[in-house]
Amino acid sequence: MELKIQNLYKFYRNKEALKNINLTLRCGTYGLLGENGAGKSTLMRILTTVDFASKGSIQFNGSDIIELDEKYREKIGYMPQDFNVYPSFTAKDFLEYMGALKGITPEVLKQKIPQVLEFVNLSEVANKKVSAFSGGMKRRIGIAQAILNDPKILILDEPTAGLDPKERIRFANIISSMSKDKIVILSTHIVSDIEAIANNLIVIKSGEILQSGEINLMVSSVAGKIWETVVEQTIFEELSTARQIIRRKQETELIRVRYAGEAYDGIDSRPLEPNLEDYYMYVWR
């Protein structure tokens, strides 16, 4: 299975929202990482045919997705960033409604709805109104509707927004279990969520692909570039203008600093094992 994006552009009047996007995606989980407004949601909307590219093409298994039309859309599961549920519906009612919109027959829905509710751990609240659900439960019902048609391509835009730590861990486990036979694309600006869920990373900045590849390889590429030191305020100010500060923590009169780049002369710095946040901050400079 292959989803190939070639020379993709998107223009909105005078704004170039996407610039020459080229990606080849196969089964696995891909994290789409970037600041708000970087173009993540625009790319996802185009991949789901909610929006259309100004230039370029997208092919699924060698066929253009526009020409495939419904044959492509039936393979898509999508949870947008601003996912809303109908508060008067029960979880079961809502999934029946969404299933009907997807063209799933009542006979198939009768089997599928209990399966997806169990999968997202909502079986016990199948007949409760969605208006009584927590934010995490609403996100999970969003995942349930996205996988109701057993999609080959699952696209989730900011899926962990508003979730508490426990819900985020549960969500990560759910997504990880689905990526064996699917292309899963999830967009977020929360680096730790990408690190917990995805195997591959796409970094997007101002509508362009800055970097893409396997997370482990990308992180290892900044080995020897991540440091920690403890300094006074005046030295910190010098350091912050000369190096990329990843994190700072005030410790009484001193500041513990994690920074990226070459070791700063004149201070005692120790090398650290890099993580995805380090990589992201390093390439984002």
mmCIF file of N, CA and C in Angstrom, residues 20-141:
data_model
loop_
_atom_site.group_PDB
_atom_site.id
_atom_site.type_symbol
_atom_site.label_atom_id
_atom_site.label_comp_id
_atom_site.label_asym_id
_atom_site.label_seq_id
_atom_site.Cartn_x
_atom_site.Cartn_y
_atom_site.Cartn_z
ATOM 1 N N ASN A 20 5.422 22.751 -2.837
ATOM 2 C CA ASN A 20 6.188 21.639 -3.397
ATOM 3 C C ASN A 20 6.371 20.485 -2.405
ATOM 4 N N ILE A 21 5.243 19.953 -1.930
ATOM 5 C CA ILE A 21 5.261 18.821 -0.990
ATOM 6 C C ILE A 21 5.466 17.519 -1.758
ATOM 7 N N ASN A 22 6.493 16.764 -1.368
ATOM 8 C CA ASN A 22 6.769 15.463 -1.968
ATOM 9 C C ASN A 22 6.981 14.444 -0.849
ATOM 10 N N LEU A 23 6.109 13.444 -0.798
ATOM 11 C CA LEU A 23 6.179 12.418 0.241
ATOM 12 C C LEU A 23 5.698 11.084 -0.321
ATOM 13 N N THR A 24 6.277 10.003 0.158
ATOM 14 C CA THR A 24 5.781 8.659 -0.138
ATOM 15 C C THR A 24 5.526 7.958 1.187
ATOM 16 N N LEU A 25 4.272 7.593 1.423
ATOM 17 C CA LEU A 25 3.867 7.001 2.690
ATOM 18 C C LEU A 25 3.407 5.562 2.483
ATOM 19 N N ARG A 26 3.885 4.696 3.367
ATOM 20 C CA ARG A 26 3.457 3.293 3.353
ATOM 21 C C ARG A 26 2.939 2.934 4.743
ATOM 22 N N CYS A 27 2.546 1.696 4.971
ATOM 23 C CA CYS A 27 1.963 1.303 6.248
ATOM 24 C C CYS A 27 2.857 1.728 7.411
ATOM 25 N N GLY A 28 2.255 2.332 8.424
ATOM 26 C CA GLY A 28 2.989 2.826 9.580
ATOM 27 C C GLY A 28 2.363 4.101 10.080
ATOM 28 N N THR A 29 2.930 4.638 11.143
ATOM 29 C CA THR A 29 2.404 5.853 11.760
ATOM 30 C C THR A 29 3.341 7.018 11.486
ATOM 31 N N TYR A 30 2.780 8.095 10.964
ATOM 32 C CA TYR A 30 3.539 9.284 10.597
ATOM 33 C C TYR A 30 3.070 10.466 11.443
ATOM 34 N N GLY A 31 4.006 11.093 12.118
ATOM 35 C CA GLY A 31 3.696 12.292 12.866
ATOM 36 C C GLY A 31 3.983 13.512 12.025
ATOM 37 N N LEU A 32 2.995 14.387 11.907
ATOM 38 C CA LEU A 32 3.147 15.639 11.164
ATOM 39 C C LEU A 32 3.303 16.745 12.188
ATOM 40 N N LEU A 33 4.512 17.297 12.251
ATOM 41 C CA LEU A 33 4.872 18.202 13.334
ATOM 42 C C LEU A 33 5.191 19.588 12.793
ATOM 43 N N GLY A 34 4.662 20.596 13.461
ATOM 44 C CA GLY A 34 4.936 21.975 13.061
ATOM 45 C C GLY A 34 4.114 22.938 13.882
ATOM 46 N N GLU A 35 4.476 24.207 13.805
ATOM 47 C CA GLU A 35 3.761 25.228 14.550
ATOM 48 C C GLU A 35 2.356 25.427 13.970
ATOM 49 N N ASN A 36 1.503 26.100 14.735
ATOM 50 C CA ASN A 36 0.190 26.460 14.223
ATOM 51 C C ASN A 36 0.365 27.327 12.976
ATOM 52 N N GLY A 37 -0.395 26.997 11.933
ATOM 53 C CA GLY A 37 -0.304 27.763 10.691
ATOM 54 C C GLY A 37 0.777 27.281 9.740
ATOM 55 N N ALA A 38 1.446 26.178 10.091
ATOM 56 C CA ALA A 38 2.540 25.678 9.246
ATOM 57 C C ALA A 38 2.035 25.012 7.970
ATOM 58 N N GLY A 39 0.771 24.583 7.959
ATOM 59 C CA GLY A 39 0.206 23.920 6.783
ATOM 60 C C GLY A 39 -0.233 22.493 7.033
ATOM 61 N N LYS A 40 -0.164 22.048 8.294
ATOM 62 C CA LYS A 40 -0.500 20.659 8.620
ATOM 63 C C LYS A 40 -1.956 20.342 8.273
ATOM 64 N N SER A 41 -2.871 21.175 8.757
ATOM 65 C CA SER A 41 -4.298 20.907 8.534
ATOM 66 C C SER A 41 -4.653 21.007 7.058
ATOM 67 N N THR A 42 -4.031 21.943 6.352
ATOM 68 C CA THR A 42 -4.284 22.087 4.914
ATOM 69 C C THR A 42 -3.899 20.812 4.180
ATOM 70 N N LEU A 43 -2.736 20.265 4.507
ATOM 71 C CA LEU A 43 -2.292 19.028 3.865
ATOM 72 C C LEU A 43 -3.253 17.884 4.174
ATOM 73 N N MET A 44 -3.699 17.788 5.411
ATOM 74 C CA MET A 44 -4.609 16.709 5.785
ATOM 75 C C MET A 44 -5.960 16.842 5.090
ATOM 76 N N ARG A 45 -6.439 18.060 4.938
ATOM 77 C CA ARG A 45 -7.719 18.277 4.255
ATOM 78 C C ARG A 45 -7.617 17.874 2.778
ATOM 79 N N ILE A 46 -6.464 18.132 2.188
ATOM 80 C CA ILE A 46 -6.268 17.741 0.791
ATOM 81 C C ILE A 46 -6.178 16.217 0.679
ATOM 82 N N LEU A 47 -5.504 15.586 1.625
ATOM 83 C CA LEU A 47 -5.386 14.121 1.602
ATOM 84 C C LEU A 47 -6.737 13.440 1.759
ATOM 85 N N THR A 48 -7.676 14.109 2.428
ATOM 86 C CA THR A 48 -9.012 13.529 2.622
ATOM 87 C C THR A 48 -10.006 13.984 1.564
ATOM 88 N N THR A 49 -9.565 14.812 0.619
ATOM 89 C CA THR A 49 -10.383 15.416 -0.447
ATOM 90 C C THR A 49 -11.453 16.361 0.086
ATOM 91 N N VAL A 50 -11.294 16.811 1.326
ATOM 92 C CA VAL A 50 -12.153 17.881 1.835
ATOM 93 C C VAL A 50 -11.792 19.184 1.127
ATOM 94 N N ASP A 51 -10.515 19.314 0.753
ATOM 95 C CA ASP A 51 -10.013 20.445 -0.021
ATOM 96 C C ASP A 51 -9.195 19.881 -1.179
ATOM 97 N N PHE A 52 -8.810 20.748 -2.096
ATOM 98 C CA PHE A 52 -8.095 20.285 -3.281
ATOM 99 C C PHE A 52 -6.825 21.089 -3.507
ATOM 100 N N ALA A 53 -5.819 20.434 -4.050
ATOM 101 C CA ALA A 53 -4.541 21.088 -4.322
ATOM 102 C C ALA A 53 -4.670 22.068 -5.481
ATOM 103 N N SER A 54 -3.843 23.107 -5.452
ATOM 104 C CA SER A 54 -3.779 24.050 -6.574
ATOM 105 C C SER A 54 -2.929 23.478 -7.700
ATOM 106 N N LYS A 55 -1.878 22.753 -7.330
ATOM 107 C CA LYS A 55 -0.995 22.092 -8.286
ATOM 108 C C LYS A 55 -0.507 20.788 -7.673
ATOM 109 N N GLY A 56 -0.079 19.863 -8.524
ATOM 110 C CA GLY A 56 0.483 18.612 -8.029
ATOM 111 C C GLY A 56 -0.537 17.486 -8.019
ATOM 112 N N SER A 57 -0.106 16.331 -7.519
ATOM 113 C CA SER A 57 -0.987 15.163 -7.535
ATOM 114 C C SER A 57 -0.762 14.293 -6.314
ATOM 115 N N ILE A 58 -1.774 13.481 -6.002
ATOM 116 C CA ILE A 58 -1.688 12.464 -4.958
ATOM 117 C C ILE A 58 -2.176 11.157 -5.567
ATOM 118 N N GLN A 59 -1.378 10.116 -5.408
ATOM 119 C CA GLN A 59 -1.741 8.817 -5.947
ATOM 120 C C GLN A 59 -1.835 7.793 -4.824
ATOM 121 N N PHE A 60 -2.865 6.971 -4.904
ATOM 122 C CA PHE A 60 -3.020 5.846 -3.984
ATOM 123 C C PHE A 60 -2.846 4.564 -4.781
ATOM 124 N N ASN A 61 -1.805 3.818 -4.441
ATOM 125 C CA ASN A 61 -1.465 2.588 -5.168
ATOM 126 C C ASN A 61 -1.405 2.814 -6.683
ATOM 127 N N GLY A 62 -0.820 3.955 -7.074
ATOM 128 C CA GLY A 62 -0.579 4.235 -8.485
ATOM 129 C C GLY A 62 -1.701 4.942 -9.211
ATOM 130 N N SER A 63 -2.851 5.167 -8.563
ATOM 131 C CA SER A 63 -3.990 5.830 -9.212
ATOM 132 C C SER A 63 -4.262 7.171 -8.557
ATOM 133 N N ASP A 64 -4.597 8.162 -9.353
ATOM 134 C CA ASP A 64 -4.877 9.508 -8.847
ATOM 135 C C ASP A 64 -6.121 9.474 -7.959
ATOM 136 N N ILE A 65 -6.037 10.105 -6.785
ATOM 137 C CA ILE A 65 -7.158 10.024 -5.840
ATOM 138 C C ILE A 65 -8.396 10.763 -6.338
ATOM 139 N N ILE A 66 -8.215 11.773 -7.188
ATOM 140 C CA ILE A 66 -9.379 12.491 -7.734
ATOM 141 C C ILE A 66 -10.127 11.592 -8.708
ATOM 142 N N GLU A 67 -9.370 10.850 -9.501
ATOM 143 C CA GLU A 67 -10.005 9.927 -10.443
ATOM 144 C C GLU A 67 -10.638 8.745 -9.713
ATOM 145 N N LEU A 68 -10.015 8.313 -8.620
ATOM 146 C CA LEU A 68 -10.589 7.213 -7.833
ATOM 147 C C LEU A 68 -11.904 7.619 -7.175
ATOM 148 N N ASP A 69 -12.011 8.900 -6.801
ATOM 149 C CA ASP A 69 -13.230 9.474 -6.245
ATOM 150 C C ASP A 69 -13.718 8.662 -5.034
ATOM 151 N N GLU A 70 -14.919 8.090 -5.097
ATOM 152 C CA GLU A 70 -15.499 7.370 -3.958
ATOM 153 C C GLU A 70 -14.681 6.134 -3.575
ATOM 154 N N LYS A 71 -14.035 5.532 -4.540
ATOM 155 C CA LYS A 71 -13.222 4.352 -4.247
ATOM 156 C C LYS A 71 -12.057 4.708 -3.320
ATOM 157 N N TYR A 72 -11.592 5.956 -3.423
ATOM 158 C CA TYR A 72 -10.535 6.427 -2.515
ATOM 159 C C TYR A 72 -11.135 6.855 -1.176
ATOM 160 N N ARG A 73 -12.221 7.623 -1.222
ATOM 161 C CA ARG A 73 -12.802 8.158 0.014
ATOM 162 C C ARG A 73 -13.288 7.054 0.955
ATOM 163 N N GLU A 74 -13.706 5.939 0.412
ATOM 164 C CA GLU A 74 -14.167 4.853 1.270
ATOM 165 C C GLU A 74 -13.018 4.188 2.030
ATOM 166 N N LYS A 75 -11.799 4.490 1.621
ATOM 167 C CA LYS A 75 -10.622 3.954 2.312
ATOM 168 C C LYS A 75 -10.063 4.924 3.354
ATOM 169 N N ILE A 76 -10.722 6.090 3.505
ATOM 170 C CA ILE A 76 -10.253 7.139 4.403
ATOM 171 C C ILE A 76 -11.037 7.144 5.709
ATOM 172 N N GLY A 77 -10.312 7.307 6.824
ATOM 173 C CA GLY A 77 -10.914 7.625 8.108
ATOM 174 C C GLY A 77 -10.342 8.951 8.563
ATOM 175 N N TYR A 78 -11.194 9.878 9.004
ATOM 176 C CA TYR A 78 -10.725 11.251 9.270
ATOM 177 C C TYR A 78 -11.356 11.798 10.537
ATOM 178 N N MET A 79 -10.507 12.330 11.409
ATOM 179 C CA MET A 79 -10.988 13.091 12.550
ATOM 180 C C MET A 79 -10.375 14.485 12.477
ATOM 181 N N PRO A 80 -11.164 15.495 12.127
ATOM 182 C CA PRO A 80 -10.613 16.851 12.014
ATOM 183 C C PRO A 80 -10.281 17.452 13.370
ATOM 184 N N GLN A 81 -9.528 18.531 13.335
ATOM 185 C CA GLN A 81 -9.115 19.192 14.577
ATOM 186 C C GLN A 81 -10.327 19.665 15.377
ATOM 187 N N ASP A 82 -11.281 20.286 14.691
ATOM 188 C CA ASP A 82 -12.478 20.795 15.365
ATOM 189 C C ASP A 82 -13.601 19.782 15.235
ATOM 190 N N PHE A 83 -13.373 18.630 15.837
ATOM 191 C CA PHE A 83 -14.357 17.544 15.745
ATOM 192 C C PHE A 83 -15.501 17.807 16.716
ATOM 193 N N ASN A 84 -16.722 17.790 16.198
ATOM 194 C CA ASN A 84 -17.905 18.035 17.018
ATOM 195 C C ASN A 84 -18.813 16.814 17.016
ATOM 196 N N VAL A 85 -19.473 16.605 18.129
ATOM 197 C CA VAL A 85 -20.444 15.525 18.226
ATOM 198 C C VAL A 85 -21.817 16.123 18.516
ATOM 199 N N TYR A 86 -22.843 15.401 18.155
ATOM 200 C CA TYR A 86 -24.196 15.864 18.389
ATOM 201 C C TYR A 86 -24.596 15.513 19.820
ATOM 202 N N PRO A 87 -24.756 16.512 20.696
ATOM 203 C CA PRO A 87 -24.923 16.229 22.125
ATOM 204 C C PRO A 87 -26.173 15.433 22.483
ATOM 205 N N SER A 88 -27.202 15.500 21.651
ATOM 206 C CA SER A 88 -28.432 14.776 21.981
ATOM 207 C C SER A 88 -28.352 13.296 21.609
ATOM 208 N N PHE A 89 -27.329 12.917 20.866
ATOM 209 C CA PHE A 89 -27.159 11.528 20.459
ATOM 210 C C PHE A 89 -26.470 10.724 21.564
ATOM 211 N N THR A 90 -26.815 9.464 21.656
ATOM 212 C CA THR A 90 -25.990 8.542 22.441
ATOM 213 C C THR A 90 -24.787 8.166 21.579
ATOM 214 N N ALA A 91 -23.800 7.521 22.184
ATOM 215 C CA ALA A 91 -22.631 7.086 21.418
ATOM 216 C C ALA A 91 -23.047 6.163 20.274
ATOM 217 N N LYS A 92 -23.968 5.249 20.580
ATOM 218 C CA LYS A 92 -24.438 4.311 19.562
ATOM 219 C C LYS A 92 -25.197 5.031 18.447
ATOM 220 N N ASP A 93 -26.070 5.982 18.828
ATOM 221 C CA ASP A 93 -26.823 6.754 17.829
ATOM 222 C C ASP A 93 -25.875 7.516 16.912
ATOM 223 N N PHE A 94 -24.872 8.126 17.519
ATOM 224 C CA PHE A 94 -23.928 8.934 16.754
ATOM 225 C C PHE A 94 -23.178 8.079 15.730
ATOM 226 N N LEU A 95 -22.749 6.902 16.138
ATOM 227 C CA LEU A 95 -22.026 6.034 15.221
ATOM 228 C C LEU A 95 -22.939 5.480 14.128
ATOM 229 N N GLU A 96 -24.199 5.240 14.462
ATOM 230 C CA GLU A 96 -25.154 4.810 13.441
ATOM 231 C C GLU A 96 -25.336 5.909 12.391
ATOM 232 N N TYR A 97 -25.415 7.142 12.881
ATOM 233 C CA TYR A 97 -25.584 8.292 11.983
ATOM 234 C C TYR A 97 -24.353 8.460 11.087
ATOM 235 N N MET A 98 -23.161 8.421 11.686
ATOM 236 C CA MET A 98 -21.925 8.583 10.911
ATOM 237 C C MET A 98 -21.734 7.421 9.944
ATOM 238 N N GLY A 99 -22.123 6.225 10.371
ATOM 239 C CA GLY A 99 -22.019 5.060 9.488
ATOM 240 C C GLY A 99 -22.911 5.194 8.271
ATOM 241 N N ALA A 100 -24.117 5.716 8.485
ATOM 242 C CA ALA A 100 -25.043 5.932 7.372
ATOM 243 C C ALA A 100 -24.468 6.934 6.375
ATOM 244 N N LEU A 101 -23.830 7.989 6.885
ATOM 245 C CA LEU A 101 -23.203 8.980 6.007
ATOM 246 C C LEU A 101 -22.066 8.359 5.197
ATOM 247 N N LYS A 102 -21.390 7.387 5.781
ATOM 248 C CA LYS A 102 -20.292 6.708 5.079
ATOM 249 C C LYS A 102 -20.800 5.636 4.118
ATOM 250 N N GLY A 103 -22.115 5.408 4.110
ATOM 251 C CA GLY A 103 -22.683 4.417 3.203
ATOM 252 C C GLY A 103 -22.597 2.989 3.698
ATOM 253 N N ILE A 104 -22.429 2.826 5.013
ATOM 254 C CA ILE A 104 -22.340 1.485 5.594
ATOM 255 C C ILE A 104 -23.759 0.981 5.863
ATOM 256 N N THR A 105 -24.042 -0.234 5.479
ATOM 257 C CA THR A 105 -25.402 -0.772 5.623
ATOM 258 C C THR A 105 -25.740 -1.013 7.098
ATOM 259 N N PRO A 106 -27.026 -0.971 7.453
ATOM 260 C CA PRO A 106 -27.427 -1.224 8.843
ATOM 261 C C PRO A 106 -26.962 -2.581 9.361
ATOM 262 N N GLU A 107 -26.944 -3.583 8.477
ATOM 263 C CA GLU A 107 -26.513 -4.920 8.890
ATOM 264 C C GLU A 107 -25.042 -4.924 9.307
ATOM 265 N N VAL A 108 -24.210 -4.233 8.528
ATOM 266 C CA VAL A 108 -22.778 -4.155 8.852
ATOM 267 C C VAL A 108 -22.571 -3.313 10.103
ATOM 268 N N LEU A 109 -23.320 -2.211 10.211
ATOM 269 C CA LEU A 109 -23.186 -1.341 11.382
ATOM 270 C C LEU A 109 -23.528 -2.071 12.673
ATOM 271 N N LYS A 110 -24.492 -2.957 12.595
ATOM 272 C CA LYS A 110 -24.900 -3.709 13.783
ATOM 273 C C LYS A 110 -23.728 -4.508 14.357
ATOM 274 N N GLN A 111 -22.853 -4.964 13.484
ATOM 275 C CA GLN A 111 -21.664 -5.700 13.925
ATOM 276 C C GLN A 111 -20.507 -4.767 14.268
ATOM 277 N N LYS A 112 -20.332 -3.711 13.451
ATOM 278 C CA LYS A 112 -19.154 -2.852 13.584
ATOM 279 C C LYS A 112 -19.207 -1.944 14.804
ATOM 280 N N ILE A 113 -20.361 -1.398 15.132
ATOM 281 C CA ILE A 113 -20.449 -0.424 16.220
ATOM 282 C C ILE A 113 -19.985 -1.017 17.552
ATOM 283 N N PRO A 114 -20.471 -2.187 17.953
ATOM 284 C CA PRO A 114 -19.944 -2.774 19.201
ATOM 285 C C PRO A 114 -18.436 -3.011 19.159
ATOM 286 N N GLN A 115 -17.922 -3.369 17.978
ATOM 287 C CA GLN A 115 -16.484 -3.628 17.844
ATOM 288 C C GLN A 115 -15.662 -2.366 18.068
ATOM 289 N N VAL A 116 -16.064 -1.258 17.421
ATOM 290 C CA VAL A 116 -15.260 -0.036 17.551
ATOM 291 C C VAL A 116 -15.422 0.590 18.938
ATOM 292 N N LEU A 117 -16.613 0.446 19.532
ATOM 293 C CA LEU A 117 -16.803 0.959 20.895
ATOM 294 C C LEU A 117 -15.929 0.208 21.889
ATOM 295 N N GLU A 118 -15.807 -1.089 21.689
ATOM 296 C CA GLU A 118 -14.934 -1.873 22.556
ATOM 297 C C GLU A 118 -13.477 -1.484 22.327
ATOM 298 N N PHE A 119 -13.132 -1.258 21.068
ATOM 299 C CA PHE A 119 -11.759 -0.918 20.717
ATOM 300 C C PHE A 119 -11.310 0.381 21.381
ATOM 301 N N VAL A 120 -12.214 1.374 21.478
ATOM 302 C CA VAL A 120 -11.848 2.653 22.098
ATOM 303 C C VAL A 120 -12.303 2.726 23.562
ATOM 304 N N ASN A 121 -12.664 1.573 24.103
ATOM 305 C CA ASN A 121 -13.011 1.467 25.517
ATOM 306 C C ASN A 121 -14.222 2.331 25.906
ATOM 307 N N LEU A 122 -15.275 2.263 25.079
ATOM 308 C CA LEU A 122 -16.497 3.014 25.367
ATOM 309 C C LEU A 122 -17.736 2.115 25.375
ATOM 310 N N SER A 123 -17.551 0.831 25.434
ATOM 311 C CA SER A 123 -18.694 -0.089 25.387
ATOM 312 C C SER A 123 -19.695 0.164 26.508
ATOM 313 N N GLU A 124 -19.183 0.487 27.689
ATOM 314 C CA GLU A 124 -20.059 0.653 28.849
ATOM 315 C C GLU A 124 -20.928 1.905 28.767
ATOM 316 N N VAL A 125 -20.562 2.838 27.872
ATOM 317 C CA VAL A 125 -21.344 4.083 27.760
ATOM 318 C C VAL A 125 -22.011 4.189 26.390
ATOM 319 N N ALA A 126 -22.234 3.050 25.738
ATOM 320 C CA ALA A 126 -22.802 3.046 24.386
ATOM 321 C C ALA A 126 -24.149 3.745 24.322
ATOM 322 N N ASN A 127 -24.938 3.655 25.396
ATOM 323 C CA ASN A 127 -26.283 4.240 25.391
ATOM 324 C C ASN A 127 -26.389 5.522 26.196
ATOM 325 N N LYS A 128 -25.239 6.096 26.537
ATOM 326 C CA LYS A 128 -25.241 7.394 27.227
ATOM 327 C C LYS A 128 -25.077 8.521 26.217
ATOM 328 N N LYS A 129 -25.671 9.670 26.539
ATOM 329 C CA LYS A 129 -25.583 10.810 25.630
ATOM 330 C C LYS A 129 -24.155 11.348 25.601
ATOM 331 N N VAL A 130 -23.747 11.722 24.405
ATOM 332 C CA VAL A 130 -22.386 12.218 24.205
ATOM 333 C C VAL A 130 -22.170 13.530 24.958
ATOM 334 N N SER A 131 -23.238 14.261 25.231
ATOM 335 C CA SER A 131 -23.116 15.528 25.964
ATOM 336 C C SER A 131 -22.548 15.329 27.361
ATOM 337 N N ALA A 132 -22.671 14.102 27.899
ATOM 338 C CA ALA A 132 -22.152 13.820 29.239
ATOM 339 C C ALA A 132 -20.706 13.320 29.205
ATOM 340 N N PHE A 133 -20.144 13.177 28.009
ATOM 341 C CA PHE A 133 -18.787 12.641 27.885
ATOM 342 C C PHE A 133 -17.740 13.681 28.263
ATOM 343 N N SER A 134 -16.608 13.203 28.782
ATOM 344 C CA SER A 134 -15.449 14.063 29.014
ATOM 345 C C SER A 134 -14.794 14.373 27.673
ATOM 346 N N GLY A 135 -13.845 15.313 27.692
ATOM 347 C CA GLY A 135 -13.134 15.649 26.466
ATOM 348 C C GLY A 135 -12.424 14.446 25.879
ATOM 349 N N GLY A 136 -11.813 13.633 26.749
ATOM 350 C CA GLY A 136 -11.124 12.436 26.284
ATOM 351 C C GLY A 136 -12.066 11.427 25.668
ATOM 352 N N MET A 137 -13.252 11.281 26.251
ATOM 353 C CA MET A 137 -14.239 10.336 25.713
ATOM 354 C C MET A 137 -14.751 10.803 24.354
ATOM 355 N N LYS A 138 -14.920 12.122 24.204
ATOM 356 C CA LYS A 138 -15.363 12.657 22.915
ATOM 357 C C LYS A 138 -14.303 12.431 21.848
ATOM 358 N N ARG A 139 -13.036 12.547 22.227
ATOM 359 C CA ARG A 139 -11.956 12.263 21.287
ATOM 360 C C ARG A 139 -11.984 10.789 20.879
ATOM 361 N N ARG A 140 -12.265 9.935 21.839
ATOM 362 C CA ARG A 140 -12.308 8.502 21.528
ATOM 363 C C ARG A 140 -13.497 8.146 20.639
ATOM 364 N N ILE A 141 -14.631 8.830 20.828
ATOM 365 C CA ILE A 141 -15.756 8.573 19.930
ATOM 366 C C ILE A 141 -15.430 9.112 18.539
#
